[in-house]
PDB file of C-alpha atoms in Angstrom:
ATOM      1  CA  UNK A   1     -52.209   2.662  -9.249  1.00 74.00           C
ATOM      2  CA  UNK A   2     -53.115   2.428  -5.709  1.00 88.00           C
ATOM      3  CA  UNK A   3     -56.626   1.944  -3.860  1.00 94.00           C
ATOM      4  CA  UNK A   4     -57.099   3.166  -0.364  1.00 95.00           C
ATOM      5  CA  UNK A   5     -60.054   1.230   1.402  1.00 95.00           C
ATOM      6  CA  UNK A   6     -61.542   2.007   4.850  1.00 95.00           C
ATOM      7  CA  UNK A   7     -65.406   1.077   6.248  1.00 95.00           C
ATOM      8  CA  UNK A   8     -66.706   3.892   4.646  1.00 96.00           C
ATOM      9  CA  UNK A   9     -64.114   4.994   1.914  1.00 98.00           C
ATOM     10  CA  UNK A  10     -62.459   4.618  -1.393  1.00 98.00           C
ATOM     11  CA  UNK A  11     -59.508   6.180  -2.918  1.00 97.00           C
ATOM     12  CA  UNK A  12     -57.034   6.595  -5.554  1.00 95.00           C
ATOM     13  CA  UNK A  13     -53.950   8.041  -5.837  1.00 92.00           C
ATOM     14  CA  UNK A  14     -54.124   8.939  -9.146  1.00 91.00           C
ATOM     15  CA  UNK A  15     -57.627  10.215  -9.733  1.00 92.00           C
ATOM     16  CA  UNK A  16     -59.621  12.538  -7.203  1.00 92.00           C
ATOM     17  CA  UNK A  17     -62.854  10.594  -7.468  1.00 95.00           C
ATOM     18  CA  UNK A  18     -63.860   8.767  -4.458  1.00 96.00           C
ATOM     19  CA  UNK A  19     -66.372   6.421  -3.568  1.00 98.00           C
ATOM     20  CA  UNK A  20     -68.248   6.550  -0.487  1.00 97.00           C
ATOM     21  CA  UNK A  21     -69.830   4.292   1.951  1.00 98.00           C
ATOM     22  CA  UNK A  22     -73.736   6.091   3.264  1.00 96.00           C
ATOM     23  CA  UNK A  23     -75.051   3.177   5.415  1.00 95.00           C
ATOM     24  CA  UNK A  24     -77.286   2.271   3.211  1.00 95.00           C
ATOM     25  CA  UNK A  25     -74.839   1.518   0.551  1.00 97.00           C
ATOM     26  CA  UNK A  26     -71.906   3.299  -1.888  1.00 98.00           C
ATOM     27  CA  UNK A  27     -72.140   6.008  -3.897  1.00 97.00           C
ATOM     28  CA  UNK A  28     -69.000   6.756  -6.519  1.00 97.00           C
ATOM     29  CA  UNK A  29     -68.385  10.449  -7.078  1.00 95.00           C
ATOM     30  CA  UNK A  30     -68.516  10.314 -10.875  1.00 94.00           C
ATOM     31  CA  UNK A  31     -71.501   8.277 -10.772  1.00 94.00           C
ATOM     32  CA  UNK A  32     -74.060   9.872  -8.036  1.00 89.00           C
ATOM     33  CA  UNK A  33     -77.314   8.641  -7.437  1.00 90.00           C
ATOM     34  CA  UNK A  34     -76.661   5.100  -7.702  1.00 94.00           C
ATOM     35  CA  UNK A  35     -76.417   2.566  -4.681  1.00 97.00           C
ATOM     36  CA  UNK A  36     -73.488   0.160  -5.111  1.00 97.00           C
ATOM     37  CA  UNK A  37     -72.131  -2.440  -2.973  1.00 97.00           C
ATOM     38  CA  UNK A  38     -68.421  -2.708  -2.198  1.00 97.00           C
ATOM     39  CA  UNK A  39     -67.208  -5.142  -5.006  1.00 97.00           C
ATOM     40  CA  UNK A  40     -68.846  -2.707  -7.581  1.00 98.00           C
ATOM     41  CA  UNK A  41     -67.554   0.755  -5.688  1.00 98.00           C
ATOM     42  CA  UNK A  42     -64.273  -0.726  -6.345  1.00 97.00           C
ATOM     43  CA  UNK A  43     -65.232  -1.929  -9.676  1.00 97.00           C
ATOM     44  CA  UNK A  44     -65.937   1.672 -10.468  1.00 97.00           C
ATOM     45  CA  UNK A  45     -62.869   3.122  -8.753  1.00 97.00           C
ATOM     46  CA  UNK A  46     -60.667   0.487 -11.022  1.00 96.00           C
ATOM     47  CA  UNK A  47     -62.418   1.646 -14.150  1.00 97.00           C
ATOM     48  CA  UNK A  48     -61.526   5.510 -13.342  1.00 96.00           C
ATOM     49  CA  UNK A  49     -58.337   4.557 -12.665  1.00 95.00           C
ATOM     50  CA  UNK A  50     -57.819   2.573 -15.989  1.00 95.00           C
ATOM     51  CA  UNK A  51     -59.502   5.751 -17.709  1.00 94.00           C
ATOM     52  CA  UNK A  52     -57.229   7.865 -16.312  1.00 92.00           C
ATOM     53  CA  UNK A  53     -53.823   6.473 -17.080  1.00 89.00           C
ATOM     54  CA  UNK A  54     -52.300   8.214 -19.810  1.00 86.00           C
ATOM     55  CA  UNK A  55     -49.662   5.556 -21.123  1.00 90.00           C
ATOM     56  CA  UNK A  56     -51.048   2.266 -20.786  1.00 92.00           C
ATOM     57  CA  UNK A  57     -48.725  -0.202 -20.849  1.00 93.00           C
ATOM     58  CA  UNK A  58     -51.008  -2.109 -23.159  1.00 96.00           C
ATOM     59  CA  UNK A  59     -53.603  -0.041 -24.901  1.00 95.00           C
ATOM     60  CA  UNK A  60     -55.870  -2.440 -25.646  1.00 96.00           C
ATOM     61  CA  UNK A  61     -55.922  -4.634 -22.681  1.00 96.00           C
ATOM     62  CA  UNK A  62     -56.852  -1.265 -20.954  1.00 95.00           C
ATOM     63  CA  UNK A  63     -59.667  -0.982 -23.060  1.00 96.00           C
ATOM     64  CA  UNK A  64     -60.855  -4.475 -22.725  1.00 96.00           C
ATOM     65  CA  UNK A  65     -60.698  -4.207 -18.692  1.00 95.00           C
ATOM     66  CA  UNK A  66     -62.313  -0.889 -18.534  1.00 97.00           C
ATOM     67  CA  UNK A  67     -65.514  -2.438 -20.973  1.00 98.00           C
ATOM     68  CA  UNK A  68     -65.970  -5.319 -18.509  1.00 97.00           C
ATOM     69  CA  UNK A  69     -65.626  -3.057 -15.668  1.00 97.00           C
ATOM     70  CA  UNK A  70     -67.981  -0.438 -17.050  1.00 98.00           C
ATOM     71  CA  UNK A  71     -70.448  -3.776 -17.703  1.00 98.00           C
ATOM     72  CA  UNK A  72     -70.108  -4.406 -14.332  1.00 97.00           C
ATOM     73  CA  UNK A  73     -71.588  -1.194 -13.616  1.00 97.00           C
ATOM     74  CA  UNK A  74     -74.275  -1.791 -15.973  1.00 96.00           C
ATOM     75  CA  UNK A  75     -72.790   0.658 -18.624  1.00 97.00           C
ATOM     76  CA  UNK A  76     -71.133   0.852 -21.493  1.00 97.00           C
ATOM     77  CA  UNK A  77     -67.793   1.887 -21.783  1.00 97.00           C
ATOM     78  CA  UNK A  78     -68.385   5.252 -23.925  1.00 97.00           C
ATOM     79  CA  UNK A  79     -70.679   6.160 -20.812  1.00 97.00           C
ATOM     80  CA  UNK A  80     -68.488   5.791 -18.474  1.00 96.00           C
ATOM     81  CA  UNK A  81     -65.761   7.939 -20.334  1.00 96.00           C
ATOM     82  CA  UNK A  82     -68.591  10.575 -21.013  1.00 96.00           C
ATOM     83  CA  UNK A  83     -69.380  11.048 -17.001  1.00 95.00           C
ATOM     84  CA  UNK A  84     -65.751  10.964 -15.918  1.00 94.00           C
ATOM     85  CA  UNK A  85     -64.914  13.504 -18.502  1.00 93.00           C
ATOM     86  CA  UNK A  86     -67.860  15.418 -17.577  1.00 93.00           C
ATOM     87  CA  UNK A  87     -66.119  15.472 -14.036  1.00 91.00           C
ATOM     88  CA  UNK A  88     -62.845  16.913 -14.877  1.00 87.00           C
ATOM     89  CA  UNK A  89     -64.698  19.677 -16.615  1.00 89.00           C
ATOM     90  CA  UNK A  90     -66.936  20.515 -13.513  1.00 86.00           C
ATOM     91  CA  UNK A  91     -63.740  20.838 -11.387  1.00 79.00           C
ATOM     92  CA  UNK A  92     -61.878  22.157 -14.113  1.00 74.00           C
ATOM     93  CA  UNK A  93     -64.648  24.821 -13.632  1.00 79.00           C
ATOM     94  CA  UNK A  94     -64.662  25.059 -10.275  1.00 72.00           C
ATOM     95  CA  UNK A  95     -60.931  25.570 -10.059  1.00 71.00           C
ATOM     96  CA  UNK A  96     -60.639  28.531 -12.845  1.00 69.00           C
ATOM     97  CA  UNK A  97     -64.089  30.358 -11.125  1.00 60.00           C
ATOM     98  CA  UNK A  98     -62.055  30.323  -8.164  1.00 61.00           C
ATOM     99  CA  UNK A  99     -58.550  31.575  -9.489  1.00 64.00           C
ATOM    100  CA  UNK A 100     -60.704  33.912 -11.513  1.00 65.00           C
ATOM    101  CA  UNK A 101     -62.090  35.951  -8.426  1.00 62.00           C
ATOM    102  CA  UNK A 102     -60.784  38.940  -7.591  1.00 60.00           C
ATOM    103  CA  UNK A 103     -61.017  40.630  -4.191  1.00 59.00           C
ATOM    104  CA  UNK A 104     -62.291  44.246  -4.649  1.00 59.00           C
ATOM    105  CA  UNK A 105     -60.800  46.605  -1.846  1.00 63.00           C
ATOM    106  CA  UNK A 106     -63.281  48.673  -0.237  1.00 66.00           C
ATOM    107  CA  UNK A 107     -62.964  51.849   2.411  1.00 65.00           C
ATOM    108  CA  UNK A 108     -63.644  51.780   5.434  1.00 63.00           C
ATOM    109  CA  UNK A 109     -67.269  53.628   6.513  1.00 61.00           C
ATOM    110  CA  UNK A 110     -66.572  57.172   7.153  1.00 56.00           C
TER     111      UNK A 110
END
């Protein structure tokens, strides 16, 4: 698990949520609408990332960082997990709407 960090972004290279920098302050992808600093962007990118390995190495370590780090954020942990789920289903959305389109041939005007 890997964080990228420039001036005015956050990533991972195992999750596609970001968090970005707006002048005023960051914003996390999963978690719009609240100003962070830095140290709590990154907080928040850690805690997706812990989410969103499948085969922890230690279970429930895992689960003990991503609580503190959810804390951190000012939420529990089963809050967290409820807006990053509700993430993969709004792209998981957005991906199958946009396999599921079809382009309809039409004639040319006579």
């Amino acid at each position: 698990m890997t964080l990228r960090l420039t001036g005015w972004l956050i990533t991972s290279d195992i999750t596609p949520e970001t968090a970005r920098y707006t002048g005023r302050g960051w914003v996390l992808s999963w978690l719009p609408g609240r100003m962070l600093t830095r140290e709590q962007a990154m907080t928040g990118m850690v805690l997706d990332e812990t989410l969103s390995d499948p085969d922890p190495e230690d279970y429930v370590l895992a689960m003990e960082i991503a609580a503190i780090r959810a804390a951190d954020l000012g939420l529990e942990l089963a809050k967290a997990v409820v807006l990053l789920h509700a993430r993969i289903v709004e792209r998981d959305r957005r991906q199958t709407d946009a396999n599921c389109r079809i382009a309809v041939p039409t004639t040319p005007a006579a």
